[in-house]
Each structure stands twice: as C-alpha cells, then as structure tokens.
Coordinates of C-alpha atoms in Angstrom, one line a residue:
X1 CA 12.4 96.9 -128.4
X2 CA 12.4 93.2 -129.3
X3 CA 11.1 90.6 -126.9
X4 CA 13.9 88.2 -127.5
X5 CA 16.6 89.1 -125.0
X6 CA 20.1 87.7 -125.3
X7 CA 22.4 87.4 -122.3
X8 CA 26.2 87.7 -122.5
X9 CA 28.3 86.4 -119.6
X10 CA 30.6 88.8 -118.0
X11 CA 33.3 86.1 -117.3
X12 CA 34.1 83.5 -119.8
X13 CA 34.4 80.0 -118.2
X14 CA 37.3 78.4 -120.0
X15 CA 39.4 75.3 -119.2
X16 CA 42.7 75.6 -117.6
X17 CA 45.7 74.9 -119.8
X18 CA 47.4 71.6 -119.6
X19 CA 50.5 73.2 -118.1
X20 CA 48.4 74.7 -115.3
X21 CA 46.7 71.4 -114.6
X22 CA 50.1 69.7 -114.5
X23 CA 51.3 72.3 -111.9
X24 CA 48.2 71.7 -109.9
X25 CA 49.0 67.9 -109.8
X26 CA 45.9 66.8 -111.6
X27 CA 47.6 65.6 -114.8
X28 CA 50.6 63.5 -115.3
X29 CA 52.7 64.0 -118.3
X30 CA 53.2 61.0 -120.6
X31 CA 55.5 60.5 -123.6
X32 CA 58.6 62.3 -124.7
X33 CA 59.4 65.9 -125.0
X34 CA 58.6 65.8 -128.8
X35 CA 55.2 64.2 -128.4
X36 CA 54.2 66.0 -125.2
X37 CA 51.3 63.7 -124.5
X38 CA 49.1 64.3 -121.4
X39 CA 46.4 62.5 -119.7
X40 CA 44.3 62.9 -116.6
X41 CA 44.9 61.9 -113.0
X42 CA 46.9 58.7 -112.6
X43 CA 47.4 56.6 -109.4
X44 CA 51.1 56.2 -108.5
X45 CA 52.5 52.7 -109.0
X46 CA 53.3 50.8 -105.8
X47 CA 56.7 49.1 -105.8
X48 CA 56.9 45.5 -104.6
X49 CA 57.9 45.5 -100.9
X50 CA 60.0 42.3 -101.4
X51 CA 62.2 43.9 -104.0
X52 CA 62.4 47.1 -102.0
X53 CA 63.6 45.3 -98.8
X54 CA 66.1 43.3 -100.9
X55 CA 67.5 46.5 -102.2
X56 CA 67.9 47.9 -98.8
X57 CA 69.5 44.8 -97.4
X58 CA 72.0 44.8 -100.3
X59 CA 73.0 48.4 -99.6
X60 CA 73.5 47.7 -96.0
X61 CA 75.7 44.8 -96.7
X62 CA 77.8 46.9 -99.0
X63 CA 78.2 49.5 -96.3
X64 CA 79.2 46.9 -93.7
X65 CA 81.7 45.4 -96.1
X66 CA 83.3 48.8 -96.7
X67 CA 83.5 49.4 -92.9
X68 CA 85.1 46.1 -92.2
X69 CA 87.6 46.4 -95.0
X70 CA 88.7 49.7 -93.6
X71 CA 89.5 48.2 -90.2
X72 CA 91.9 45.7 -91.7
X73 CA 95.5 46.9 -91.5
X74 CA 98.8 45.5 -92.3
X75 CA 100.8 45.5 -89.1
X76 CA 104.2 43.9 -89.7
X77 CA 106.2 42.7 -92.7
X78 CA 108.8 40.1 -91.8
X79 CA 111.6 40.9 -94.4
X80 CA 114.5 39.5 -92.4
X81 CA 115.1 42.7 -90.4
X82 CA 117.1 42.5 -87.2
X83 CA 114.7 44.4 -84.9
X84 CA 111.5 42.4 -85.2
X85 CA 109.2 40.7 -82.7
X86 CA 109.2 40.7 -79.0
X87 CA 112.3 41.4 -76.9
X88 CA 113.0 41.5 -73.1
X89 CA 114.9 44.4 -71.8
X90 CA 118.0 43.3 -70.0
X91 CA 117.9 46.1 -67.4
X92 CA 114.2 46.7 -66.5
X93 CA 113.0 43.2 -67.6
X94 CA 110.0 44.5 -69.6
X95 CA 108.8 42.6 -72.6
X96 CA 107.9 44.8 -75.5
X97 CA 107.6 44.7 -79.3
X98 CA 110.3 46.4 -81.4
X99 CA 109.5 48.9 -84.1
X100 CA 106.1 49.5 -82.5
X101 CA 105.7 53.1 -81.4
X102 CA 103.2 52.4 -78.6
X103 CA 105.3 49.6 -77.1
X104 CA 108.5 51.5 -77.3
X105 CA 107.0 54.6 -75.6
X106 CA 105.6 52.4 -72.8
X107 CA 109.0 50.7 -72.4
X108 CA 110.8 54.1 -72.4
X109 CA 108.5 55.4 -69.6
X110 CA 108.9 52.1 -67.6
X111 CA 112.6 52.0 -68.1
X112 CA 113.1 55.6 -66.9
X113 CA 110.9 55.0 -63.8
X114 CA 112.9 51.8 -63.2
X115 CA 116.3 53.7 -63.4
X116 CA 115.1 56.6 -61.3
X117 CA 113.5 54.4 -58.6
X118 CA 110.8 55.4 -56.2
X119 CA 111.5 58.9 -55.1
X120 CA 111.3 59.7 -51.4
X121 CA 112.4 63.1 -50.2
X122 CA 111.6 62.4 -46.5
X123 CA 109.2 63.7 -43.9
X124 CA 109.3 65.7 -40.8
X125 CA 109.1 63.7 -37.5
X126 CA 109.8 60.4 -39.1
X127 CA 109.7 57.2 -37.1
X128 CA 113.3 56.2 -37.6
X129 CA 114.1 52.7 -36.3
X130 CA 117.7 52.3 -37.4
X131 CA 120.4 54.3 -39.3
X132 CA 123.2 52.8 -41.4
X133 CA 125.9 54.1 -43.6
X134 CA 123.9 53.4 -46.8
X135 CA 120.5 54.6 -45.5
X136 CA 117.9 54.4 -42.8
X137 CA 114.8 52.4 -41.9
X138 CA 111.6 54.1 -41.0
X139 CA 108.1 52.7 -40.1
X140 CA 104.8 54.1 -41.2
X141 CA 101.9 53.2 -38.8
X142 CA 98.2 53.0 -39.8
X143 CA 97.5 55.8 -37.4
X144 CA 99.8 58.2 -39.1
X145 CA 98.6 61.2 -41.3
X146 CA 96.5 60.1 -44.3
X147 CA 99.0 61.7 -46.7
X148 CA 101.7 59.4 -45.4
X149 CA 99.4 56.4 -45.7
X150 CA 98.5 57.4 -49.2
X151 CA 102.2 57.5 -50.1
X152 CA 102.6 54.0 -48.8
X153 CA 99.6 52.8 -50.9
X154 CA 101.3 54.4 -54.0
X155 CA 104.5 52.6 -53.2
X156 CA 102.6 49.4 -52.7
X157 CA 100.9 49.7 -56.2
X158 CA 104.4 50.0 -57.8
X159 CA 105.7 47.0 -55.9
X160 CA 102.6 44.9 -56.9
X161 CA 103.2 45.7 -60.5
X162 CA 106.8 44.4 -60.3
X163 CA 105.8 41.3 -58.3
X164 CA 102.8 40.5 -60.6
X165 CA 100.2 40.9 -57.8
X166 CA 96.8 42.2 -58.9
X167 CA 96.2 45.7 -57.6
X168 CA 93.5 46.3 -55.1
X169 CA 92.2 49.8 -54.3
X170 CA 92.4 50.4 -50.5
X171 CA 91.3 53.6 -48.8
X172 CA 93.8 55.2 -46.4
X173 CA 91.3 54.9 -43.5
X174 CA 91.0 51.1 -44.1
X175 CA 94.8 50.5 -44.1
X176 CA 95.8 48.5 -41.0
X177 CA 99.4 47.3 -41.9
X178 CA 102.7 48.5 -40.6
X179 CA 105.2 49.4 -43.4
X180 CA 108.9 49.4 -43.0
X181 CA 110.9 51.4 -45.6
X182 CA 114.6 51.4 -46.3
X183 CA 115.5 54.9 -47.5
X184 CA 118.8 55.0 -49.4
X185 CA 121.1 58.0 -49.3
X186 CA 120.0 58.8 -52.8
X187 CA 116.5 59.7 -51.5
X188 CA 114.9 56.6 -53.1
X189 CA 113.1 53.7 -51.6
X190 CA 115.5 50.8 -51.7
X191 CA 113.3 48.3 -49.7
X192 CA 109.8 47.8 -48.4
X193 CA 108.3 45.4 -45.9
X194 CA 104.6 45.3 -45.2
X195 CA 103.5 43.4 -42.1
X196 CA 100.1 42.7 -40.5
X197 CA 98.6 40.8 -37.7
X198 CA 98.0 37.1 -38.2
X199 CA 96.9 34.3 -35.8
X200 CA 97.3 31.0 -37.7
X201 CA 99.7 29.6 -40.2
X202 CA 100.8 26.3 -41.8
X203 CA 104.2 24.9 -42.5
X204 CA 105.4 24.8 -46.0
X205 CA 106.7 21.4 -47.2
X206 CA 108.8 22.1 -50.3
X207 CA 110.2 18.5 -50.5
X208 CA 106.7 17.2 -51.0
X209 CA 105.9 19.7 -53.6
X210 CA 108.5 18.2 -56.0
X211 CA 107.0 14.8 -56.0
X212 CA 104.4 13.5 -58.4
X213 CA 100.9 14.6 -57.8
X214 CA 99.6 11.1 -58.3
X215 CA 101.3 10.0 -55.0
X216 CA 98.8 12.0 -53.0
X217 CA 96.4 9.1 -52.7
X218 CA 99.1 6.8 -51.4
X219 CA 100.2 9.4 -48.8
X220 CA 96.6 9.8 -47.6
X221 CA 96.2 6.0 -47.2
X222 CA 99.5 5.7 -45.2
X223 CA 98.6 8.7 -43.0
X224 CA 95.2 7.2 -42.1
X225 CA 96.9 4.2 -40.6
X226 CA 98.4 6.2 -37.8
X227 CA 96.8 9.2 -36.2
X228 CA 100.1 10.6 -34.9
X229 CA 101.6 10.8 -38.4
X230 CA 101.0 14.2 -40.0
X231 CA 99.9 13.8 -43.6
X232 CA 100.2 16.2 -46.5
X233 CA 97.2 17.6 -48.2
X234 CA 97.1 19.2 -51.7
X235 CA 95.3 22.6 -51.7
X236 CA 94.5 22.9 -55.3
X237 CA 91.5 25.2 -54.9
X238 CA 92.6 27.0 -51.7
X239 CA 95.9 27.8 -53.2
X240 CA 94.3 30.0 -55.8
X241 CA 91.7 31.5 -53.6
X242 CA 93.7 32.2 -50.4
X243 CA 97.2 32.5 -51.8
X244 CA 98.4 29.4 -50.1
X245 CA 101.3 27.4 -51.5
X246 CA 100.6 24.2 -53.3
X247 CA 101.8 22.0 -50.5
X248 CA 101.5 22.7 -46.8
X249 CA 100.7 20.8 -43.7
X250 CA 97.2 20.3 -42.2
X251 CA 98.4 21.3 -38.8
X252 CA 98.0 24.9 -37.9
X253 CA 100.5 26.8 -35.8
X254 CA 99.9 30.0 -33.8
X255 CA 101.7 33.1 -35.0
X256 CA 101.6 36.8 -34.2
X257 CA 102.9 38.6 -37.4
X258 CA 102.3 37.9 -41.0
X259 CA 104.7 39.4 -43.7
X260 CA 102.6 40.4 -46.6
X261 CA 105.4 41.7 -48.9
X262 CA 109.1 42.0 -48.9
X263 CA 110.6 43.9 -51.8
X264 CA 114.1 45.2 -52.5
X265 CA 115.1 47.4 -55.5
X266 CA 117.1 45.4 -58.0
X267 CA 120.0 47.9 -57.9
X268 CA 120.3 47.5 -54.1
X269 CA 120.1 43.8 -53.7
X270 CA 122.8 41.6 -52.1
X271 CA 123.3 44.3 -49.5
X272 CA 121.3 42.6 -46.7
X273 CA 118.5 45.2 -46.9
X274 CA 115.7 42.6 -46.5
X275 CA 117.5 41.0 -43.5
X276 CA 117.9 44.4 -41.8
X277 CA 114.2 45.2 -42.3
X278 CA 113.2 41.8 -40.9
X279 CA 115.4 42.4 -37.8
X280 CA 113.6 45.7 -37.3
X281 CA 110.3 43.9 -37.7
X282 CA 111.2 41.5 -34.9
X283 CA 112.1 44.3 -32.5
X284 CA 109.4 46.8 -33.3
X285 CA 106.2 45.1 -34.4
X286 CA 104.9 44.8 -30.8
X287 CA 105.6 47.3 -28.1
X288 CA 107.7 45.7 -25.3
X289 CA 107.9 42.3 -27.0
X290 CA 110.6 40.9 -29.3
X291 CA 109.2 38.4 -31.7
X292 CA 110.8 35.1 -32.4
X293 CA 111.2 33.8 -35.9
X294 CA 108.8 31.0 -35.2
X295 CA 106.1 33.7 -34.6
X296 CA 106.4 35.1 -38.1
X297 CA 104.7 33.7 -41.2
X298 CA 105.1 34.7 -44.9
X299 CA 102.4 35.0 -47.5
X300 CA 102.7 33.0 -50.7
X301 CA 106.3 33.7 -51.7
X302 CA 107.7 34.2 -55.2
X303 CA 110.9 32.4 -56.3
X304 CA 113.1 35.2 -54.9
X305 CA 111.0 35.4 -51.7
X306 CA 111.3 31.7 -51.2
X307 CA 115.1 31.9 -51.5
X308 CA 115.2 34.7 -49.0
X309 CA 113.0 32.9 -46.5
X310 CA 115.1 29.8 -46.8
X311 CA 118.2 31.9 -46.0
X312 CA 116.7 33.9 -43.2
X313 CA 114.9 31.1 -41.4
X314 CA 117.7 28.6 -42.2
X315 CA 115.1 26.1 -43.2
X316 CA 112.9 25.2 -46.1
X317 CA 109.9 24.5 -44.0
X318 CA 108.9 27.9 -42.8
X319 CA 105.4 29.1 -41.9
X320 CA 103.0 30.5 -44.5
X321 CA 99.6 32.1 -44.0
X322 CA 96.7 33.3 -46.2
X323 CA 95.7 37.0 -46.3

C-alpha cells in the first residue's frame, strides 16, 4: 500500500451558469441577443430628479387640458330660427329660454301650477267670517292645529315666490300671525291676507319720492329753520334692511295692526276680493273692537300693492311699517 494517498471530493464545486446568476440578480445582461454579453453586478443608474419632475408636470398638464376641453360644450347656434333666446309667458309671466329642455320643463310645471291654482279642499270646523256668492273668507289663528298652520306656511311660500320675497323658514310653533283666506267655489285659494300686531308706523310720502335725490339737502336746511315743520328723511340703508319705502316721514304714528301681505290670484282680480278681506280684518282682528283705517299699516308695498292701498285708503300717504 503506497504512502501517497490521493483524495477525491465527493461533490464537485462548480460555478453557476450565467443564466442562473442572471436569475439570481447578480449579473446584468449587456449587449444584443446575438452577442449575449454578460458582466457582473452593476449599480442601477439614477435618473435626474429635475427631468423626472418635469415629465410628471407635463403629464399632469396634459390631463388637465383634456379634462377642461371635455367641459366645453356648444350650447346654442343662432341660425335665424324663430324660437331662440328668452321669452316671457303671457299667461303665467315666467321668463324662460326656448329650445332648452330644462327651462321648458320648469316652465311647464310652473304654468300648470299657475293654472291649477292653490288647491284647498276645506277643513272641518273652519273659522268662517263671511260667505259670498263666489266664495267664503276664513281665518287661521296661530293657536290652531299645527297641520293648519303648516298649510298656511306652504301657501305663504308660494305667495312669496310670486311676489319676489325671499323665503324664510318658520316653524309652526313660532308663527304668530293671523291669516285670512278667500276660498273660491272652485276649491282654490283666490286671496290671502296675513296680518300681525304692530305698534309704530310712518307715513309714506310718494310725492317726495318722485323728486330729485339731490334736493334732500335743501329740504333738511329748510326744515331746520322751523321746528314745527315736518321734514322728510331719505332712508337709503334702512329701506333695504327693514323693508321701509324710500321716502317716509320722521314722525311715528301709533297703530294696532300691520298688514304683511295681501295677495289675490291673477284670475280672480278686479272682483274686490282684497277689499273684502280688508273689511274682515277691520272687524275681526281684535275681539270686541273694530279697527279704524288709521290704525292699520302696510309693509313695503309692491306696485300693485301700492295701487290697492291708494284705492282702499283713498290717499297716497298711508302708513307703512317695518317687519
């Protein structure tokens, strides 16, 4: 047996193939498919942040431009057609745009509600004040059932829309006005009068309202000469805040009742409905006391309301109050 011993390894230690190293992530392939060059581990190249941010900003701008371009829409084409632009309905008085589906649908609903009127089928145990051939007048008190007060508030909202008064949400338990309704024989509300308690009012001076505003300084100077002469003051700020007319006297007069709203349906006007409601107000506002016309004041009237007040009080200088 020879002394020189030779050892043979059981497992041969061989290098991994290039493909296996590439799968392990230790080698990055270089070159084309024909050359198939490889080399060892390579650090990844870092892109410049400035160019990367510029690329991102450009992509965002492109997306925003696409979104804004999609919002642009051709609305109308004026080709000389007859039905084009705004028009005012001769029956209901609504201004809408022709050939516009949304406006036409809104006009149709408003027109149907205008023609049908405010429906009122009636209640049991109504407070009927007067009966006529064409209808009856009832009064709704603040102490009535909340369902009746809620009906009055719904009617008031419709009237405010027609009069152009901003709508204010009022809870039924906070309602403290007396409402006089004229119910026609067609079971619709033909007229409405809302009255509340008032203590002070001022006299409207329409003749002064037509003069030039620059003459206010001369009026103040002339009024300061005599204390007995009642001068006129222009309430430019108070007229907007407290619903006072533009021109009214400084002197205040005591009143008992304030008429907040007087409204008559357009189809029932010229039938003395507002006059009959005012007469019921004089006789039934206070128990056991008949009011005089000098004890009633109007809120800031519209053009039609001013014409009615001039006719009812037989004077253009009636009393007005702020709510």
